Amino acid sequence: MERDTKTVFLFDVDGTLTASRKVIEPEMARFMEDLKSQVKVALVGGSDLVKIAEQLGGDDVIHKFDYVFAENGLVAYKEGQQIGQQNILKHMGEEVLQKVINFSLHYMSQLTLPAKRGTFIEFRSSMINICPVGRSCSQAERDAFAAYDQEHQVREKFKLALEKEFQGAGLQFAIGGQISIDVFPEGWNKTYCLRFMENDVDTIHFFGDKTEKGGNDYEIFADPRTVGHSVTSPEDTRKQVTEVLNSLKH
């Protein structure tokens, strides 16, 4: 099959190409390399570029894929060159961001969880990442929180409280990964990355695992500019990608 340069396969990272915050498995890395020989391949993650590089096999990640979009596409790379950068502080201002941070820290101080560690607020260039368990938790603590959250809906309740408190402030809140909530200006969700590709290609197939309403893949999954595919694991991603590729060949 000659490489189809008018079709791009766009992937979420956590839960789609890798287990949450884990490094990509060798088999999956080979699969992605082979895929790039057939269609254009892009990544879009909520994490910063450093974390995406850690998971996808090193600092050369921006050269391994046609497009790499960190922080929902607010930090954008095409063919190894940076083509976009946004800044939440400049956009929203210190006063609004401090109100969000203060509210979040107070809310989390009232929670009793299986564990609490460090780094409850991570300030990224294009978003604030809020983490009730603390991003410095161990993998076992992360998994314990994820199970507790599934049962008690900790993040869902937190998200609703944030939406109520900051209604009309121009902010969006999305549950991301296993342990956190992303906060960013309205419109700065993963659909932001589409502007960098939509004029280059005819079809964008998006694969993500948090595609339910409120998940950080929902808007891009449902966007009319993409063909959305909801996956449950890296293994399921491989299966669905193979099915789409086979359909393109016929």
mmCIF file of C-alpha atoms in Angstrom:
data_model
loop_
_atom_site.group_PDB
_atom_site.id
_atom_site.type_symbol
_atom_site.label_atom_id
_atom_site.label_comp_id
_atom_site.label_asym_id
_atom_site.label_seq_id
_atom_site.Cartn_x
_atom_site.Cartn_y
_atom_site.Cartn_z
ATOM 1 C CA MET A 1 0.000 0.000 0.000
ATOM 2 C CA GLU A 2 1.437 3.358 -1.059
ATOM 3 C CA ARG A 3 1.564 5.821 1.828
ATOM 4 C CA ASP A 4 -1.701 7.748 2.099
ATOM 5 C CA THR A 5 -0.606 11.306 2.895
ATOM 6 C CA LYS A 6 -4.174 12.616 2.921
ATOM 7 C CA THR A 7 -5.189 10.482 5.899
ATOM 8 C CA VAL A 8 -3.902 10.985 9.451
ATOM 9 C CA PHE A 9 -4.376 8.628 12.379
ATOM 10 C CA LEU A 10 -4.421 10.779 15.526
ATOM 11 C CA PHE A 11 -3.866 9.138 18.923
ATOM 12 C CA ASP A 12 -4.392 10.034 22.542
ATOM 13 C CA VAL A 13 -1.455 8.738 24.625
ATOM 14 C CA ASP A 14 -2.518 7.496 28.103
ATOM 15 C CA GLY A 15 -4.793 4.467 27.899
ATOM 16 C CA THR A 16 -4.613 4.452 24.104
ATOM 17 C CA LEU A 17 -0.973 3.906 23.111
ATOM 18 C CA THR A 18 0.312 3.134 26.614
ATOM 19 C CA ALA A 19 -1.053 2.043 29.961
ATOM 20 C CA SER A 20 -1.623 5.165 32.062
ATOM 21 C CA ARG A 21 1.726 6.988 32.555
ATOM 22 C CA LYS A 22 3.628 3.851 31.480
ATOM 23 C CA VAL A 23 6.215 3.606 28.690
ATOM 24 C CA ILE A 24 5.037 2.311 25.318
ATOM 25 C CA GLU A 25 5.504 -1.432 24.898
ATOM 26 C CA PRO A 26 8.034 -2.517 22.213
ATOM 27 C CA GLU A 27 5.311 -4.292 20.218
ATOM 28 C CA MET A 28 3.201 -1.124 20.167
ATOM 29 C CA ALA A 29 6.201 1.016 19.181
ATOM 30 C CA ARG A 30 6.882 -1.294 16.215
ATOM 31 C CA PHE A 31 3.201 -1.206 15.280
ATOM 32 C CA MET A 32 3.242 2.621 15.220
ATOM 33 C CA GLU A 33 6.422 2.675 13.152
ATOM 34 C CA ASP A 34 4.811 0.391 10.581
ATOM 35 C CA LEU A 35 1.640 2.482 10.640
ATOM 36 C CA LYS A 36 3.616 5.623 9.769
ATOM 37 C CA SER A 37 4.776 3.921 6.568
ATOM 38 C CA GLN A 38 1.119 3.660 5.505
ATOM 39 C CA VAL A 39 -0.564 6.892 6.716
ATOM 40 C CA LYS A 40 0.321 10.083 8.538
ATOM 41 C CA VAL A 41 0.489 9.597 12.319
ATOM 42 C CA ALA A 42 -0.115 12.186 15.043
ATOM 43 C CA LEU A 43 -0.215 12.262 18.858
ATOM 44 C CA VAL A 44 -2.270 14.523 21.107
ATOM 45 C CA GLY A 45 -1.821 14.351 24.876
ATOM 46 C CA GLY A 46 -2.835 16.517 27.803
ATOM 47 C CA SER A 47 0.626 16.117 29.338
ATOM 48 C CA ASP A 48 3.578 18.355 28.590
ATOM 49 C CA LEU A 49 6.153 17.316 26.009
ATOM 50 C CA VAL A 50 8.588 15.989 28.637
ATOM 51 C CA LYS A 51 6.027 13.449 29.914
ATOM 52 C CA ILE A 52 4.953 12.456 26.389
ATOM 53 C CA ALA A 53 8.617 11.922 25.439
ATOM 54 C CA GLU A 54 9.130 9.743 28.535
ATOM 55 C CA GLN A 55 6.206 7.532 27.532
ATOM 56 C CA LEU A 56 6.884 7.359 23.801
ATOM 57 C CA GLY A 57 10.547 6.454 23.904
ATOM 58 C CA GLY A 58 12.711 9.537 24.226
ATOM 59 C CA ASP A 59 13.373 13.149 23.279
ATOM 60 C CA ASP A 60 13.225 12.343 19.556
ATOM 61 C CA VAL A 61 9.449 11.757 19.818
ATOM 62 C CA ILE A 62 8.800 14.915 17.748
ATOM 63 C CA HIS A 63 10.717 13.289 14.869
ATOM 64 C CA LYS A 64 9.030 9.867 15.157
ATOM 65 C CA PHE A 65 5.576 11.161 14.187
ATOM 66 C CA ASP A 66 4.254 13.597 11.599
ATOM 67 C CA TYR A 67 2.641 15.738 14.300
ATOM 68 C CA VAL A 68 3.063 15.803 18.081
ATOM 69 C CA PHE A 69 0.643 17.871 20.139
ATOM 70 C CA ALA A 70 1.416 18.328 23.832
ATOM 71 C CA GLU A 71 -0.969 20.004 26.299
ATOM 72 C CA ASN A 72 -3.976 19.345 24.026
ATOM 73 C CA GLY A 73 -2.216 20.869 21.010
ATOM 74 C CA LEU A 74 -1.374 24.174 22.686
ATOM 75 C CA VAL A 75 2.250 23.132 22.182
ATOM 76 C CA ALA A 76 2.407 21.852 18.596
ATOM 77 C CA TYR A 77 5.092 20.213 16.437
ATOM 78 C CA LYS A 78 5.010 19.258 12.773
ATOM 79 C CA GLU A 79 7.791 17.156 11.255
ATOM 80 C CA GLY A 80 10.038 17.957 14.218
ATOM 81 C CA GLN A 81 9.521 21.741 14.127
ATOM 82 C CA GLN A 82 7.484 23.722 16.651
ATOM 83 C CA ILE A 83 4.513 25.405 14.969
ATOM 84 C CA GLY A 84 2.401 26.550 17.928
ATOM 85 C CA GLN A 85 2.589 27.658 21.581
ATOM 86 C CA GLN A 86 -0.103 29.098 23.859
ATOM 87 C CA ASN A 87 0.114 30.458 27.404
ATOM 88 C CA ILE A 88 -2.704 30.189 29.952
ATOM 89 C CA LEU A 89 -1.250 32.848 32.272
ATOM 90 C CA LYS A 90 -1.211 35.488 29.527
ATOM 91 C CA HIS A 91 -4.662 34.435 28.365
ATOM 92 C CA MET A 92 -6.501 34.259 31.722
ATOM 93 C CA GLY A 93 -4.450 36.466 34.043
ATOM 94 C CA GLU A 94 -3.041 35.837 37.520
ATOM 95 C CA GLU A 95 -6.218 36.729 39.442
ATOM 96 C CA VAL A 96 -8.429 34.090 37.784
ATOM 97 C CA LEU A 97 -5.787 31.382 37.970
ATOM 98 C CA GLN A 98 -5.135 32.018 41.675
ATOM 99 C CA LYS A 99 -8.859 31.762 42.389
ATOM 100 C CA VAL A 100 -8.916 28.356 40.686
ATOM 101 C CA ILE A 101 -5.801 27.191 42.542
ATOM 102 C CA ASN A 102 -7.053 28.439 45.931
ATOM 103 C CA PHE A 103 -10.490 26.870 45.462
ATOM 104 C CA SER A 104 -8.930 23.571 44.369
ATOM 105 C CA LEU A 105 -6.478 23.374 47.263
ATOM 106 C CA HIS A 106 -9.274 24.127 49.750
ATOM 107 C CA TYR A 107 -11.555 21.510 48.145
ATOM 108 C CA MET A 108 -8.836 18.853 48.185
ATOM 109 C CA SER A 109 -8.006 19.623 51.825
ATOM 110 C CA GLN A 110 -11.491 18.333 52.719
ATOM 111 C CA LEU A 111 -10.994 14.979 50.958
ATOM 112 C CA THR A 112 -9.969 11.773 52.691
ATOM 113 C CA LEU A 113 -8.447 9.344 50.166
ATOM 114 C CA PRO A 114 -6.537 6.035 50.262
ATOM 115 C CA ALA A 115 -3.340 8.139 50.009
ATOM 116 C CA LYS A 116 -2.239 11.753 49.541
ATOM 117 C CA ARG A 117 1.230 12.627 48.330
ATOM 118 C CA GLY A 118 2.790 15.720 46.718
ATOM 119 C CA THR A 119 2.192 17.989 43.699
ATOM 120 C CA PHE A 120 -1.558 18.488 43.874
ATOM 121 C CA ILE A 121 -1.414 21.373 41.373
ATOM 122 C CA GLU A 122 0.829 21.261 38.298
ATOM 123 C CA PHE A 123 1.061 24.487 36.331
ATOM 124 C CA ARG A 124 1.657 23.851 32.628
ATOM 125 C CA SER A 125 2.055 26.451 29.914
ATOM 126 C CA SER A 126 -1.470 25.947 28.568
ATOM 127 C CA MET A 127 -3.398 24.410 31.482
ATOM 128 C CA ILE A 128 -3.545 23.665 35.188
ATOM 129 C CA ASN A 129 -3.527 20.011 36.167
ATOM 130 C CA ILE A 130 -5.265 19.253 39.482
ATOM 131 C CA CYS A 131 -4.531 15.943 41.174
ATOM 132 C CA PRO A 132 -6.322 14.944 44.417
ATOM 133 C CA VAL A 133 -3.914 12.076 45.207
ATOM 134 C CA GLY A 134 -0.813 14.111 44.210
ATOM 135 C CA ARG A 135 1.246 13.504 41.079
ATOM 136 C CA SER A 136 4.225 12.212 43.101
ATOM 137 C CA CYS A 137 2.224 9.122 44.145
ATOM 138 C CA SER A 138 3.636 5.676 43.442
ATOM 139 C CA GLN A 139 2.103 3.414 40.794
ATOM 140 C CA ALA A 140 0.398 1.348 43.517
ATOM 141 C CA GLU A 141 -1.047 4.527 45.070
ATOM 142 C CA ARG A 142 -2.140 5.727 41.634
ATOM 143 C CA ASP A 143 -3.957 2.449 40.996
ATOM 144 C CA ALA A 144 -5.564 2.539 44.462
ATOM 145 C CA PHE A 145 -6.839 6.059 43.837
ATOM 146 C CA ALA A 146 -8.158 5.101 40.396
ATOM 147 C CA ALA A 147 -10.156 2.223 41.922
ATOM 148 C CA TYR A 148 -11.428 4.465 44.748
ATOM 149 C CA ASP A 149 -12.343 7.184 42.248
ATOM 150 C CA GLN A 150 -14.265 4.736 40.100
ATOM 151 C CA GLU A 151 -16.332 3.731 43.120
ATOM 152 C CA HIS A 152 -16.771 7.160 44.740
ATOM 153 C CA GLN A 153 -16.622 9.492 41.700
ATOM 154 C CA VAL A 154 -14.144 11.813 43.448
ATOM 155 C CA ARG A 155 -13.055 13.599 40.277
ATOM 156 C CA GLU A 156 -16.552 13.799 38.803
ATOM 157 C CA LYS A 157 -17.857 15.524 41.977
ATOM 158 C CA PHE A 158 -14.781 17.795 42.038
ATOM 159 C CA LYS A 159 -15.308 18.706 38.389
ATOM 160 C CA LEU A 160 -18.966 19.608 39.027
ATOM 161 C CA ALA A 161 -17.923 21.787 41.985
ATOM 162 C CA LEU A 162 -15.366 23.598 39.802
ATOM 163 C CA GLU A 163 -17.917 24.134 37.030
ATOM 164 C CA LYS A 164 -20.409 25.578 39.516
ATOM 165 C CA GLU A 165 -17.835 27.843 41.202
ATOM 166 C CA PHE A 166 -16.359 29.170 37.943
ATOM 167 C CA GLN A 167 -19.477 29.316 35.785
ATOM 168 C CA GLY A 168 -19.073 32.088 33.224
ATOM 169 C CA ALA A 169 -15.305 32.432 33.801
ATOM 170 C CA GLY A 170 -14.433 31.050 30.344
ATOM 171 C CA LEU A 171 -12.838 27.903 31.727
ATOM 172 C CA GLN A 172 -13.307 24.242 30.871
ATOM 173 C CA PHE A 173 -12.705 21.266 33.176
ATOM 174 C CA ALA A 174 -11.992 17.737 31.931
ATOM 175 C CA ILE A 175 -11.210 14.440 33.643
ATOM 176 C CA GLY A 176 -7.932 13.131 32.253
ATOM 177 C CA GLY A 177 -5.909 9.963 32.713
ATOM 178 C CA GLN A 178 -6.250 7.989 35.954
ATOM 179 C CA ILE A 179 -5.821 10.638 38.626
ATOM 180 C CA SER A 180 -6.346 14.233 37.540
ATOM 181 C CA ILE A 181 -8.538 17.038 36.202
ATOM 182 C CA ASP A 182 -7.350 19.451 33.517
ATOM 183 C CA VAL A 183 -8.337 23.132 33.642
ATOM 184 C CA PHE A 184 -7.992 25.292 30.527
ATOM 185 C CA PRO A 185 -9.723 28.147 28.676
ATOM 186 C CA GLU A 186 -12.844 27.188 26.728
ATOM 187 C CA GLY A 187 -11.861 25.860 23.304
ATOM 188 C CA TRP A 188 -8.397 24.811 24.484
ATOM 189 C CA ASN A 189 -9.423 21.135 24.586
ATOM 190 C CA LYS A 190 -7.916 18.559 22.218
ATOM 191 C CA THR A 191 -9.878 19.952 19.250
ATOM 192 C CA TYR A 192 -7.337 22.808 19.325
ATOM 193 C CA CYS A 193 -4.818 20.556 17.558
ATOM 194 C CA LEU A 194 -7.098 20.041 14.538
ATOM 195 C CA ARG A 195 -6.349 23.519 13.170
ATOM 196 C CA PHE A 196 -2.775 22.390 12.470
ATOM 197 C CA MET A 197 -3.857 19.415 10.332
ATOM 198 C CA GLU A 198 -7.274 20.043 8.792
ATOM 199 C CA ASN A 199 -5.904 21.858 5.738
ATOM 200 C CA ASP A 200 -3.170 19.259 5.146
ATOM 201 C CA VAL A 201 -5.311 16.118 5.045
ATOM 202 C CA ASP A 202 -8.753 14.907 3.948
ATOM 203 C CA THR A 203 -9.515 12.490 6.807
ATOM 204 C CA ILE A 204 -8.570 12.480 10.511
ATOM 205 C CA HIS A 205 -9.179 9.241 12.404
ATOM 206 C CA PHE A 206 -8.988 9.881 16.154
ATOM 207 C CA PHE A 207 -8.406 7.087 18.704
ATOM 208 C CA GLY A 208 -8.923 7.769 22.419
ATOM 209 C CA ASP A 209 -10.111 6.134 25.621
ATOM 210 C CA LYS A 210 -11.724 9.040 27.557
ATOM 211 C CA THR A 211 -14.417 9.650 24.934
ATOM 212 C CA GLU A 212 -17.418 9.805 27.279
ATOM 213 C CA LYS A 213 -18.896 13.245 28.021
ATOM 214 C CA GLY A 214 -16.653 14.952 30.586
ATOM 215 C CA GLY A 215 -13.577 12.968 29.496
ATOM 216 C CA ASN A 216 -10.704 14.846 27.907
ATOM 217 C CA ASP A 217 -11.131 12.994 24.585
ATOM 218 C CA TYR A 218 -14.866 13.706 24.267
ATOM 219 C CA GLU A 219 -14.805 16.931 22.231
ATOM 220 C CA ILE A 220 -12.281 15.727 19.668
ATOM 221 C CA PHE A 221 -13.975 12.309 19.423
ATOM 222 C CA ALA A 222 -17.323 14.009 18.696
ATOM 223 C CA ASP A 223 -15.926 16.771 16.460
ATOM 224 C CA PRO A 224 -17.311 16.693 12.887
ATOM 225 C CA ARG A 225 -13.761 17.068 11.538
ATOM 226 C CA THR A 226 -12.743 13.663 12.917
ATOM 227 C CA VAL A 227 -13.809 10.053 12.570
ATOM 228 C CA GLY A 228 -13.879 9.052 16.239
ATOM 229 C CA HIS A 229 -12.873 5.627 17.579
ATOM 230 C CA SER A 230 -13.330 4.794 21.281
ATOM 231 C CA VAL A 231 -10.726 2.327 22.584
ATOM 232 C CA THR A 232 -10.269 0.515 25.885
ATOM 233 C CA SER A 233 -6.522 -0.297 25.876
ATOM 234 C CA PRO A 234 -3.405 -0.268 23.663
ATOM 235 C CA GLU A 235 -4.338 -3.797 22.510
ATOM 236 C CA ASP A 236 -7.790 -2.576 21.492
ATOM 237 C CA THR A 237 -6.167 0.374 19.708
ATOM 238 C CA ARG A 238 -4.058 -2.002 17.583
ATOM 239 C CA LYS A 239 -7.131 -4.066 16.761
ATOM 240 C CA GLN A 240 -9.243 -1.062 15.725
ATOM 241 C CA VAL A 241 -6.416 0.585 13.758
ATOM 242 C CA THR A 242 -5.883 -2.654 11.823
ATOM 243 C CA GLU A 243 -9.603 -2.806 11.021
ATOM 244 C CA VAL A 244 -9.597 0.799 9.739
ATOM 245 C CA LEU A 245 -6.463 0.176 7.662
ATOM 246 C CA ASN A 246 -8.047 -2.896 6.079
ATOM 247 C CA SER A 247 -11.142 -0.882 5.197
ATOM 248 C CA LEU A 248 -8.974 1.770 3.523
ATOM 249 C CA LYS A 249 -7.344 -0.873 1.329
ATOM 250 C CA HIS A 250 -10.664 -2.078 -0.078
#
